[in-house]
Short mmCIF file of C-alpha atoms in Angstrom, two decimals:
data_model
loop_
_atom_site.label_atom_id
_atom_site.label_comp_id
_atom_site.label_asym_id
_atom_site.label_seq_id
_atom_site.Cartn_x
_atom_site.Cartn_y
_atom_site.Cartn_z
CA MET A 17 64.27 145.08 167.02
CA ASN A 18 64.22 142.51 169.84
CA LYS A 19 65.83 139.22 168.87
CA ARG A 20 66.32 135.87 170.55
CA PRO A 21 68.83 133.19 169.54
CA ASP A 22 67.29 130.63 167.24
CA ILE A 23 68.43 127.33 168.79
CA GLN A 24 65.40 125.28 167.80
CA MET A 25 67.05 124.03 164.64
CA THR A 26 70.60 123.59 165.99
CA ILE A 27 69.60 121.07 168.71
CA PRO A 28 68.12 118.45 166.32
CA SER A 29 71.02 118.96 163.94
CA ALA A 30 73.58 118.51 166.69
CA ALA A 31 71.72 115.47 168.04
CA ALA A 32 71.61 113.92 164.57
CA VAL A 33 75.32 114.45 164.02
CA SER A 34 76.16 113.10 167.48
CA LEU A 35 74.02 110.02 166.93
CA LEU A 36 75.60 109.37 163.57
CA ALA A 37 79.08 109.71 165.07
CA ALA A 38 78.22 107.35 167.94
CA SER A 39 76.71 104.80 165.53
CA ALA A 40 79.73 104.94 163.27
CA THR A 41 82.04 104.43 166.27
CA ALA A 42 80.01 101.42 167.47
CA ALA A 43 80.12 99.88 164.00
CA LEU A 44 83.90 100.32 163.79
CA LEU A 45 84.38 98.79 167.26
CA THR A 46 82.19 95.83 166.30
CA LEU A 47 84.24 95.16 163.19
CA TYR A 48 87.46 95.51 165.19
CA TYR A 49 86.34 93.02 167.90
CA ARG A 50 85.09 90.52 165.33
CA HIS A 51 88.45 90.58 163.59
CA ARG A 52 90.22 90.13 166.93
CA SER A 53 87.90 87.26 167.89
CA PHE A 54 88.58 85.56 164.57
CA LYS A 55 92.34 85.73 165.14
CA LEU A 56 91.94 84.45 168.73
CA LEU A 57 89.85 81.48 167.63
CA GLY A 58 92.32 80.69 164.84
CA GLY A 59 95.20 80.73 167.31
CA ILE A 60 93.38 78.32 169.69
CA CYS A 61 92.52 75.91 166.89
CA GLU A 62 96.12 75.95 165.64
CA ARG A 63 97.43 75.18 169.19
CA ILE A 64 95.03 72.25 169.58
CA VAL A 65 96.01 70.78 166.19
CA GLN A 66 99.70 71.04 167.07
CA GLU A 67 99.25 69.12 170.32
CA CYS A 68 96.67 66.69 168.98
CA PRO A 69 96.89 66.22 165.20
CA ALA A 70 94.06 63.67 165.25
CA SER A 71 91.62 66.40 166.32
CA ARG A 72 92.05 68.38 163.06
CA GLN A 73 88.99 66.88 161.32
CA SER A 74 86.87 67.23 164.44
CA ILE A 75 87.75 70.92 164.70
CA LEU A 76 86.95 71.53 161.02
CA ARG A 77 83.58 69.75 161.37
CA ALA A 78 82.80 71.82 164.44
CA LEU A 79 83.65 75.09 162.66
CA LYS A 80 81.44 74.16 159.65
CA THR A 81 78.36 73.47 161.74
CA PRO A 82 75.53 76.10 161.39
CA ASP A 83 76.21 77.56 164.84
CA PRO A 84 79.52 76.25 166.19
CA TYR A 85 79.78 78.88 168.90
CA THR A 86 76.60 78.02 170.78
CA THR A 87 76.12 74.81 172.80
CA ASP A 88 73.88 73.86 175.63
CA ALA A 89 76.84 73.72 178.01
CA CYS A 90 79.56 76.20 177.17
CA LEU A 91 83.00 74.75 178.03
CA LEU A 92 84.57 78.20 178.51
CA THR A 93 81.86 79.18 180.93
CA ALA A 94 82.49 76.00 182.89
CA PHE A 95 86.10 77.02 183.24
CA GLY A 96 85.06 80.50 184.43
CA TYR A 97 85.66 82.48 181.20
CA HIS A 98 83.40 85.24 179.85
CA PRO A 99 83.33 86.99 176.46
CA SER A 100 84.83 90.10 177.94
CA ASP A 101 87.85 88.07 179.11
CA LEU A 102 88.65 87.14 175.54
CA GLY A 103 87.77 90.53 173.95
CA LEU A 104 84.75 89.16 172.10
CA ALA A 105 81.89 91.52 171.07
CA ASP A 106 78.24 90.60 170.58
CA THR A 107 76.55 91.15 167.23
CA ALA A 108 73.85 93.15 169.00
CA VAL A 109 76.30 96.04 169.02
CA LEU A 110 76.23 96.01 165.22
CA TRP A 111 72.44 96.13 165.16
CA ILE A 112 72.43 98.94 167.68
CA ALA A 113 74.94 100.80 165.53
CA LEU A 114 72.81 100.23 162.43
CA PHE A 115 69.66 101.39 164.20
CA GLY A 116 71.46 104.46 165.54
CA SER A 117 72.75 105.29 162.08
CA LEU A 118 69.28 105.05 160.58
CA ALA A 119 67.82 107.12 163.40
CA GLY A 120 70.55 109.72 162.96
CA ILE A 121 69.96 109.89 159.21
CA MET A 122 66.21 110.31 159.69
CA LEU A 123 66.74 112.97 162.33
CA PHE A 124 69.20 114.79 160.09
CA LEU A 125 66.83 114.67 157.11
CA PHE A 126 63.96 115.91 159.27
CA SER A 127 66.11 118.71 160.63
CA SER A 128 67.20 119.68 157.10
CA TRP A 129 63.58 119.65 155.91
CA ARG A 130 62.48 121.89 158.75
CA GLN A 131 65.39 124.24 158.15
CA HIS A 132 64.57 124.40 154.42
CA LYS A 133 60.91 125.05 155.19
CA ARG A 134 61.80 127.81 157.64
CA THR A 135 64.23 129.37 155.17
CA ALA A 136 61.61 129.30 152.42
CA ALA A 137 59.08 130.93 154.76
CA ARG A 138 61.55 133.68 155.68
CA ILE A 139 62.36 134.35 152.01
CA GLN A 140 58.67 134.43 151.14
CA ALA A 141 57.97 136.86 154.01
CA LEU A 142 60.72 139.21 152.84
CA THR A 143 59.51 138.93 149.22
CA ASP A 144 55.89 139.66 150.17
CA TYR A 145 57.03 142.65 152.21
CA LEU A 146 59.02 144.11 149.30
CA GLU A 147 56.17 143.48 146.84
CA LYS A 148 53.79 145.29 149.18
CA ILE A 149 56.17 148.23 149.46
CA ASN A 150 56.66 148.34 145.66
CA THR A 151 52.90 148.57 145.12
CA GLY A 152 52.62 151.54 147.45
CA GLY A 153 51.52 149.71 150.57
CA GLN A 154 52.98 149.71 154.04
CA GLY A 155 53.79 146.88 156.38
CA SER A 156 56.28 145.42 158.78
CA LEU A 157 58.11 142.15 159.28
CA ILE A 158 57.01 140.58 162.55
CA ASP A 159 59.63 137.79 162.62
CA THR A 160 62.24 138.77 165.21
CA THR A 161 64.23 135.53 165.15
CA GLU A 162 68.00 135.78 165.19
CA ASP A 163 69.05 133.82 162.11
CA GLY A 164 70.96 134.15 158.86
CA PHE A 165 68.36 136.55 157.48
CA SER A 166 68.42 138.98 160.40
CA LYS A 167 71.06 141.27 158.90
CA LEU A 168 69.28 141.22 155.53
CA GLN A 169 66.01 142.10 157.26
CA ASP A 170 67.65 145.00 159.08
CA GLU A 171 69.13 146.34 155.84
CA ILE A 172 65.75 146.05 154.09
CA TYR A 173 64.15 148.07 156.88
CA LYS A 174 66.84 150.73 156.59
CA THR A 175 66.54 150.90 152.81
CA VAL A 176 62.73 151.10 152.87
CA THR A 177 62.84 153.82 155.50
CA ALA A 178 65.34 155.82 153.43
CA LEU A 179 63.20 155.35 150.31
CA TYR A 180 60.11 156.59 152.14
CA GLN A 181 61.97 159.72 153.17
CA THR A 182 63.32 160.25 149.66
CA ARG A 183 59.88 159.65 148.17
CA GLY A 184 58.34 162.21 150.49
CA SER A 185 60.92 164.81 149.54
CA ALA A 186 60.50 164.05 145.83
CA LEU A 187 56.70 164.32 146.01
CA ALA A 188 56.98 167.64 147.84
CA ALA A 189 59.42 168.97 145.23
CA ARG A 190 57.20 167.72 142.40
CA ASN A 191 54.13 169.41 143.88
CA ASP A 192 56.08 172.63 144.26
CA LEU A 193 57.21 172.43 140.64
CA ALA A 194 53.67 171.75 139.45
CA GLU A 195 52.38 174.72 141.42
CA ASN A 196 55.12 176.96 140.04
CA LEU A 197 54.40 175.89 136.48
CA SER A 198 50.70 176.54 136.98
CA ASN A 199 51.42 180.02 138.38
CA ILE A 200 53.76 180.82 135.48
CA ALA A 201 51.13 179.69 132.97
CA HIS A 202 48.49 181.93 134.56
CA GLN A 203 50.91 184.87 134.66
CA ILE A 204 51.67 184.44 130.95
CA LYS A 205 48.00 184.21 130.05
CA THR A 206 47.22 187.70 131.34
CA PRO A 207 49.68 189.64 129.10
CA ILE A 208 48.69 187.45 126.13
CA THR A 209 45.08 188.51 126.52
CA SER A 210 46.11 192.16 126.90
CA ILE A 211 48.30 192.08 123.80
CA SER A 212 45.57 190.41 121.75
CA LEU A 213 43.08 193.16 122.70
CA SER A 214 45.62 195.86 121.87
CA ILE A 215 46.20 194.34 118.43
CA GLN A 216 42.48 194.32 117.73
CA MET A 217 42.27 198.01 118.63
CA GLU A 218 45.34 199.04 116.64
CA ARG A 219 44.81 196.76 113.63
CA GLU A 220 44.23 199.68 111.21
CA ARG A 221 47.41 201.54 112.23
CA LEU A 222 49.67 198.46 112.06
CA GLY A 223 50.86 197.03 108.78
CA ASP A 224 50.25 193.47 107.64
CA VAL A 225 53.89 192.47 108.19
CA CYS A 226 53.88 193.82 111.72
CA LEU A 227 50.57 192.12 112.48
CA GLN A 228 51.86 188.78 111.21
CA THR A 229 55.02 189.06 113.32
CA ILE A 230 53.08 189.94 116.46
CA GLN A 231 50.49 187.26 115.81
CA ARG A 232 53.23 184.64 115.36
CA GLN A 233 54.77 185.56 118.69
CA LEU A 234 51.35 185.53 120.34
CA ASP A 235 50.70 182.05 118.99
CA HIS A 236 54.08 181.01 120.34
CA LEU A 237 53.27 182.40 123.80
CA THR A 238 49.80 180.85 123.74
CA HIS A 239 51.27 177.43 122.96
CA LEU A 240 53.81 177.89 125.76
CA GLU A 241 51.08 178.79 128.22
CA GLU A 242 48.99 175.78 127.25
CA ALA A 243 52.01 173.47 127.48
CA LEU A 244 53.01 174.77 130.90
CA SER A 245 49.46 174.40 132.15
CA LEU A 246 49.36 170.81 130.89
CA LEU A 247 52.76 170.02 132.45
CA SER A 248 51.57 171.33 135.80
CA ARG A 249 48.50 169.07 135.65
CA ILE A 250 50.64 166.05 134.78
CA ASP A 251 53.16 166.76 137.55
CA ALA A 252 50.39 167.28 140.09
CA GLY A 253 48.76 164.00 139.05
CA VAL A 254 45.41 165.65 138.28
CA LEU A 255 45.31 164.93 134.55
CA VAL A 256 42.41 162.50 134.18
CA LEU A 257 42.68 159.96 131.35
CA GLU A 258 39.58 158.16 130.11
CA ARG A 259 40.93 154.76 129.11
CA LYS A 260 38.88 152.82 126.55
CA PRO A 261 39.63 150.39 123.70
CA VAL A 262 41.26 152.34 120.87
CA ASP A 263 41.99 150.99 117.39
CA ILE A 264 45.57 151.79 116.31
CA PHE A 265 44.71 152.54 112.69
CA THR A 266 41.96 154.91 113.81
CA LEU A 267 44.36 156.60 116.22
CA LEU A 268 47.01 157.20 113.54
CA THR A 269 44.43 158.34 110.97
CA LEU A 270 42.87 160.91 113.32
CA ALA A 271 46.29 162.25 114.24
CA SER A 272 47.26 162.61 110.58
CA ASP A 273 43.97 164.35 109.75
CA ASN A 274 44.75 167.06 112.32
CA LEU A 275 48.16 167.58 110.70
CA TYR A 276 46.99 167.40 107.10
CA ILE A 277 47.46 171.12 106.41
CA LEU A 278 50.99 171.16 107.84
CA PHE A 279 52.03 168.15 105.76
CA ALA A 280 50.39 169.59 102.64
CA GLN A 281 52.09 172.97 103.07
CA LYS A 282 55.51 171.31 103.21
CA ASN A 283 54.63 168.76 100.49
CA VAL A 284 55.46 165.79 102.73
CA LEU A 285 53.60 162.49 102.42
CA LEU A 286 52.40 160.54 105.44
CA HIS A 287 51.99 156.78 104.89
CA ILE A 288 49.68 154.87 107.26
CA PRO A 289 49.06 151.27 106.13
CA GLU A 290 46.01 149.36 107.35
CA LEU A 291 47.51 146.30 109.07
CA GLY A 292 44.44 144.80 110.66
CA GLU A 293 42.46 145.52 113.79
CA ILE A 294 44.75 146.00 116.77
CA GLU A 295 43.49 147.71 119.93
CA ILE A 296 45.02 149.26 123.00
CA THR A 297 43.38 150.55 126.18
CA ALA A 298 44.07 154.29 126.23
CA ASP A 299 42.60 157.78 126.19
CA LEU A 300 41.98 158.53 122.51
CA ASP A 301 42.31 162.33 122.66
CA TRP A 302 45.46 162.51 124.77
CA THR A 303 47.13 159.58 123.02
CA MET A 304 46.36 161.23 119.69
CA GLU A 305 48.02 164.40 121.04
CA ALA A 306 51.14 162.39 121.91
CA VAL A 307 51.25 160.79 118.44
CA MET A 308 50.74 164.17 116.75
CA ASN A 309 53.77 165.59 118.55
CA VAL A 310 55.88 162.70 117.26
CA MET A 311 54.57 163.13 113.70
CA LYS A 312 55.29 166.89 113.81
CA ASP A 313 58.85 166.20 114.94
CA CYS A 314 59.34 163.91 111.93
CA LEU A 315 57.72 166.50 109.65
CA GLU A 316 60.15 169.18 110.78
CA ALA A 317 63.12 166.88 110.15
CA VAL A 318 62.48 166.07 106.47
CA PRO A 319 62.88 168.22 103.34
CA PRO A 320 59.95 168.99 101.02
CA GLY A 321 58.96 166.05 98.86
CA ALA A 322 60.06 163.46 101.44
CA ALA A 323 57.82 161.10 103.40
CA VAL A 324 56.96 160.02 106.94
CA TYR A 325 55.96 156.39 107.56
CA CYS A 326 53.93 154.60 110.22
CA SER A 327 53.53 150.93 111.13
CA TYR A 328 52.09 148.93 113.99
CA GLU A 329 52.03 145.32 115.15
CA GLN A 330 50.79 143.10 117.94
CA HIS A 331 53.27 141.31 120.23
CA PRO A 332 52.44 138.87 123.04
CA LEU A 333 53.14 141.46 125.75
CA TYR A 334 52.61 144.79 124.01
CA VAL A 335 51.40 146.69 120.94
CA GLN A 336 54.16 148.49 119.06
CA ILE A 337 53.83 151.62 116.93
CA ARG A 338 56.70 152.94 114.82
CA ILE A 339 56.90 156.36 113.15
CA TRP A 340 59.98 157.19 111.09
CA ASP A 341 61.12 159.69 108.45
CA GLU A 342 63.52 160.10 105.56
CA GLY A 343 65.55 162.86 107.17
CA GLU A 344 69.13 162.96 108.41
CA GLY A 345 68.32 161.36 111.75
CA PHE A 346 69.18 162.55 115.22
CA ALA A 347 72.53 163.95 116.22
CA ARG A 348 74.25 161.38 118.41
CA GLU A 349 74.73 163.85 121.25
CA ASP A 350 71.00 164.68 121.24
CA LEU A 351 69.67 161.12 121.65
CA PRO A 352 69.93 160.93 125.49
CA TYR A 353 68.05 164.25 125.90
CA LEU A 354 65.33 164.14 123.23
CA PHE A 355 62.51 163.74 125.76
CA ASP A 356 63.80 166.29 128.28
CA ARG A 357 61.69 169.38 128.77
CA PHE A 358 62.67 172.46 126.77
CA TYR A 359 65.49 170.59 125.05
CA ARG A 360 65.68 171.56 121.37
CA GLY A 361 68.94 169.89 120.37
CA ARG A 362 72.07 171.24 118.77
CA ARG A 363 70.31 171.43 115.43
CA PRO A 364 66.92 172.94 116.33
CA LYS A 365 64.07 172.11 113.97
CA GLY A 366 61.18 174.51 113.47
CA ALA A 367 60.06 177.09 115.99
CA GLY A 368 59.09 174.72 118.78
CA ILE A 369 59.85 175.25 122.44
CA GLY A 370 61.05 171.75 123.23
CA ILE A 371 57.98 170.50 125.12
CA GLY A 372 56.17 168.33 122.57
CA LEU A 373 58.22 165.14 122.94
CA SER A 374 58.34 165.56 126.70
CA LEU A 375 54.53 165.74 126.80
CA SER A 376 54.26 162.70 124.53
CA LYS A 377 56.52 160.71 126.84
CA ALA A 378 54.53 161.71 129.95
CA ILE A 379 51.16 160.87 128.35
CA ILE A 380 52.36 157.50 127.04
CA GLU A 381 53.97 156.47 130.32
CA MET A 382 50.77 157.35 132.22
CA GLN A 383 49.06 154.65 130.13
CA ASN A 384 51.54 151.82 130.84
CA GLY A 385 53.63 152.56 127.77
CA ILE A 386 57.14 153.59 126.80
CA ILE A 387 58.63 155.59 123.94
CA ARG A 388 62.17 155.64 122.62
CA ALA A 389 63.97 157.20 119.67
CA PHE A 390 66.87 155.97 117.56
CA ASN A 391 68.43 156.30 114.11
CA LEU A 392 67.70 153.77 111.40
CA PRO A 393 70.66 151.91 109.87
CA LEU A 394 69.97 153.37 106.40
CA GLY A 395 69.28 156.87 107.68
CA GLY A 396 66.32 158.66 109.17
CA ALA A 397 64.91 159.05 112.67
CA CYS A 398 62.55 156.50 114.19
CA PHE A 399 60.21 156.70 117.18
CA GLU A 400 59.05 153.45 118.78
CA ILE A 401 56.03 153.42 121.09
CA ARG A 402 54.96 150.36 123.08
CA PHE A 403 51.73 149.97 125.03
CA TYR A 404 51.93 146.99 127.41
CA SER A 405 48.93 144.80 128.21
#
């Protein structure tokens, strides 16, 4: 980056300071010479009174006149004296000093205003540049002035360049992972289809227990294949969400309807109160899938006869949904990893593969939302989902 010294602001500042210093010096000299003149005049008057006591009243009357120092014919001038011979200073010096001081103050204030304006412009330029970068745009800072922000500008350029390189590497790695997941899902799908056909052909020779075991494993593999396929679409950024106004009560009710059989089989109640009409902008089907995964996690954590609860409320900046259970809560060591892929915890619940919560998190975050999990003070696990406006 080519830079030139920025001396435009230092010259007015230096001139203002110099003018102020000169004015202050002139004012001090004026006061000094006036004091000296006063002492000189007092000494002369005292000498005259000593030699001619009768002139005392005349001298006092002369000193009390409006302008005792100015006459049409100056006696000292007649004798060849000048103000400089007696060390006297004119009051014009004081006015010059005052004018210089005012001019210096005005120049200093103007210089400070320009410097503040330039600093504000530089800060705004750097802020606009960073905001543009944060929103995915590209740009450059065209100001090449050598000033107090030059080093900061250089470091911002270096940081942005490093972030671009890191982002490129991360996107490449993410695309590779998405492609690998997609390939794995397709590879799993082929043997699943083959095994299903074999079961249909050998159904008569296999017993009911064997068929149930094989079918359970097939269902497990089918769910894994579907989850991996969905993860690959999310990672590749090709999962299309149709965002429309969605009523929260309708969302929770539809999710619970799809899980009705599972809740009934385990004899667990699901409470969804109607708390008024509150809407979010989201994809109904995929958001319902995310909520169902959370509800199933709570279902697996509670004993038969317990309950799972839901609530929702509107905040100024977001809509909040809470889903909690009457179980034992999360193990403390599991809390940081609950939404990691394939993480099942130290106390696994059910026969899941550890993808459900990870999918829920990805779907919610794609719709300007967040999800977190924590333990309630009186026991039980709680999931909190927020959709921001």
